[in-house]
């Protein structure tokens, strides 16, 4: 689920596109995933991330407060 006050983007050869799925390697090794704030006056945001190993699935809320990211 995308954040309300920004978007999660994945950088690619074609430029930044809204990310709906990405892997741990995209974050860990390639740094291709980024949060971009919408520019609104609000400094808080959150989104839900779902992780799966193909068998088990878990969801966590990621909260952003003044551009600091917290995984709850």
PDB file of C-alpha atoms in Angstrom:
ATOM      1  CA  UNK A   1       0.000   0.000   0.000  1.00  0.00           C
ATOM      2  CA  UNK A   2       1.477   3.339  -1.053  1.00  0.00           C
ATOM      3  CA  UNK A   3       1.881   6.178   1.480  1.00  0.00           C
ATOM      4  CA  UNK A   4      -0.720   8.951   1.624  1.00  0.00           C
ATOM      5  CA  UNK A   5       1.691  11.915   1.454  1.00  0.00           C
ATOM      6  CA  UNK A   6       4.315  10.540  -0.894  1.00  0.00           C
ATOM      7  CA  UNK A   7       5.252   7.588  -3.055  1.00  0.00           C
ATOM      8  CA  UNK A   8       7.698   4.682  -3.027  1.00  0.00           C
ATOM      9  CA  UNK A   9       9.816   4.707  -6.193  1.00  0.00           C
ATOM     10  CA  UNK A  10      12.174   2.266  -7.827  1.00  0.00           C
ATOM     11  CA  UNK A  11      14.948   3.699  -9.949  1.00  0.00           C
ATOM     12  CA  UNK A  12      15.546   2.041 -13.289  1.00  0.00           C
ATOM     13  CA  UNK A  13      17.277   2.772 -16.575  1.00  0.00           C
ATOM     14  CA  UNK A  14      14.059   4.463 -17.727  1.00  0.00           C
ATOM     15  CA  UNK A  15      13.926   6.688 -14.621  1.00  0.00           C
ATOM     16  CA  UNK A  16      11.985   6.479 -11.370  1.00  0.00           C
ATOM     17  CA  UNK A  17       8.738   4.521 -11.453  1.00  0.00           C
ATOM     18  CA  UNK A  18       6.219   3.924  -8.664  1.00  0.00           C
ATOM     19  CA  UNK A  19       7.220   0.678  -6.948  1.00  0.00           C
ATOM     20  CA  UNK A  20       4.559  -1.867  -6.091  1.00  0.00           C
ATOM     21  CA  UNK A  21       6.902  -4.839  -5.626  1.00  0.00           C
ATOM     22  CA  UNK A  22      10.585  -5.066  -4.828  1.00  0.00           C
ATOM     23  CA  UNK A  23      13.057  -7.477  -3.299  1.00  0.00           C
ATOM     24  CA  UNK A  24      15.388  -7.287  -0.344  1.00  0.00           C
ATOM     25  CA  UNK A  25      18.286  -7.195  -2.828  1.00  0.00           C
ATOM     26  CA  UNK A  26      16.753  -4.069  -4.413  1.00  0.00           C
ATOM     27  CA  UNK A  27      17.050  -2.376  -1.020  1.00  0.00           C
ATOM     28  CA  UNK A  28      20.212  -3.934   0.358  1.00  0.00           C
ATOM     29  CA  UNK A  29      22.581  -4.087  -2.595  1.00  0.00           C
ATOM     30  CA  UNK A  30      21.237  -1.870  -5.307  1.00  0.00           C
ATOM     31  CA  UNK A  31      19.611   0.960  -3.290  1.00  0.00           C
ATOM     32  CA  UNK A  32      16.942   1.220  -5.962  1.00  0.00           C
ATOM     33  CA  UNK A  33      14.003   1.935  -3.624  1.00  0.00           C
ATOM     34  CA  UNK A  34      13.268   5.424  -2.279  1.00  0.00           C
ATOM     35  CA  UNK A  35      10.463   7.343  -0.577  1.00  0.00           C
ATOM     36  CA  UNK A  36       9.630  10.695  -2.137  1.00  0.00           C
ATOM     37  CA  UNK A  37       7.443  13.133  -0.167  1.00  0.00           C
ATOM     38  CA  UNK A  38       4.634  14.852  -2.051  1.00  0.00           C
ATOM     39  CA  UNK A  39       5.736  18.334  -0.984  1.00  0.00           C
ATOM     40  CA  UNK A  40       2.655  18.900   1.173  1.00  0.00           C
ATOM     41  CA  UNK A  41       2.918  20.598   4.558  1.00  0.00           C
ATOM     42  CA  UNK A  42       2.534  17.327   6.429  1.00  0.00           C
ATOM     43  CA  UNK A  43       5.740  15.697   7.668  1.00  0.00           C
ATOM     44  CA  UNK A  44       4.241  12.366   8.754  1.00  0.00           C
ATOM     45  CA  UNK A  45       3.377   9.443   6.538  1.00  0.00           C
ATOM     46  CA  UNK A  46       3.152   5.660   6.635  1.00  0.00           C
ATOM     47  CA  UNK A  47       2.809   2.678   4.381  1.00  0.00           C
ATOM     48  CA  UNK A  48       2.346  -1.059   4.776  1.00  0.00           C
ATOM     49  CA  UNK A  49       5.015  -3.435   3.565  1.00  0.00           C
ATOM     50  CA  UNK A  50       4.379  -7.117   3.070  1.00  0.00           C
ATOM     51  CA  UNK A  51       7.253  -9.606   3.205  1.00  0.00           C
ATOM     52  CA  UNK A  52       7.089 -13.190   2.008  1.00  0.00           C
ATOM     53  CA  UNK A  53       9.511 -16.082   1.669  1.00  0.00           C
ATOM     54  CA  UNK A  54       7.070 -17.928  -0.563  1.00  0.00           C
ATOM     55  CA  UNK A  55       5.594 -19.839   2.362  1.00  0.00           C
ATOM     56  CA  UNK A  56       5.062 -17.321   5.154  1.00  0.00           C
ATOM     57  CA  UNK A  57       3.819 -13.752   4.777  1.00  0.00           C
ATOM     58  CA  UNK A  58       3.968 -10.884   7.270  1.00  0.00           C
ATOM     59  CA  UNK A  59       2.905  -7.235   7.133  1.00  0.00           C
ATOM     60  CA  UNK A  60       4.465  -4.290   8.939  1.00  0.00           C
ATOM     61  CA  UNK A  61       3.608  -0.613   9.046  1.00  0.00           C
ATOM     62  CA  UNK A  62       6.462   1.693   8.161  1.00  0.00           C
ATOM     63  CA  UNK A  63       6.016   5.142   9.724  1.00  0.00           C
ATOM     64  CA  UNK A  64       7.777   8.242   8.470  1.00  0.00           C
ATOM     65  CA  UNK A  65       8.060  11.246  10.773  1.00  0.00           C
ATOM     66  CA  UNK A  66       9.938  14.287   9.558  1.00  0.00           C
ATOM     67  CA  UNK A  67      11.632  12.020   7.029  1.00  0.00           C
ATOM     68  CA  UNK A  68      12.916   9.542   9.619  1.00  0.00           C
ATOM     69  CA  UNK A  69      11.689   6.041   8.871  1.00  0.00           C
ATOM     70  CA  UNK A  70      10.486   3.663  11.592  1.00  0.00           C
ATOM     71  CA  UNK A  71       9.361   0.064  11.031  1.00  0.00           C
ATOM     72  CA  UNK A  72       6.736  -0.900  13.605  1.00  0.00           C
TER      73      UNK A  72
END
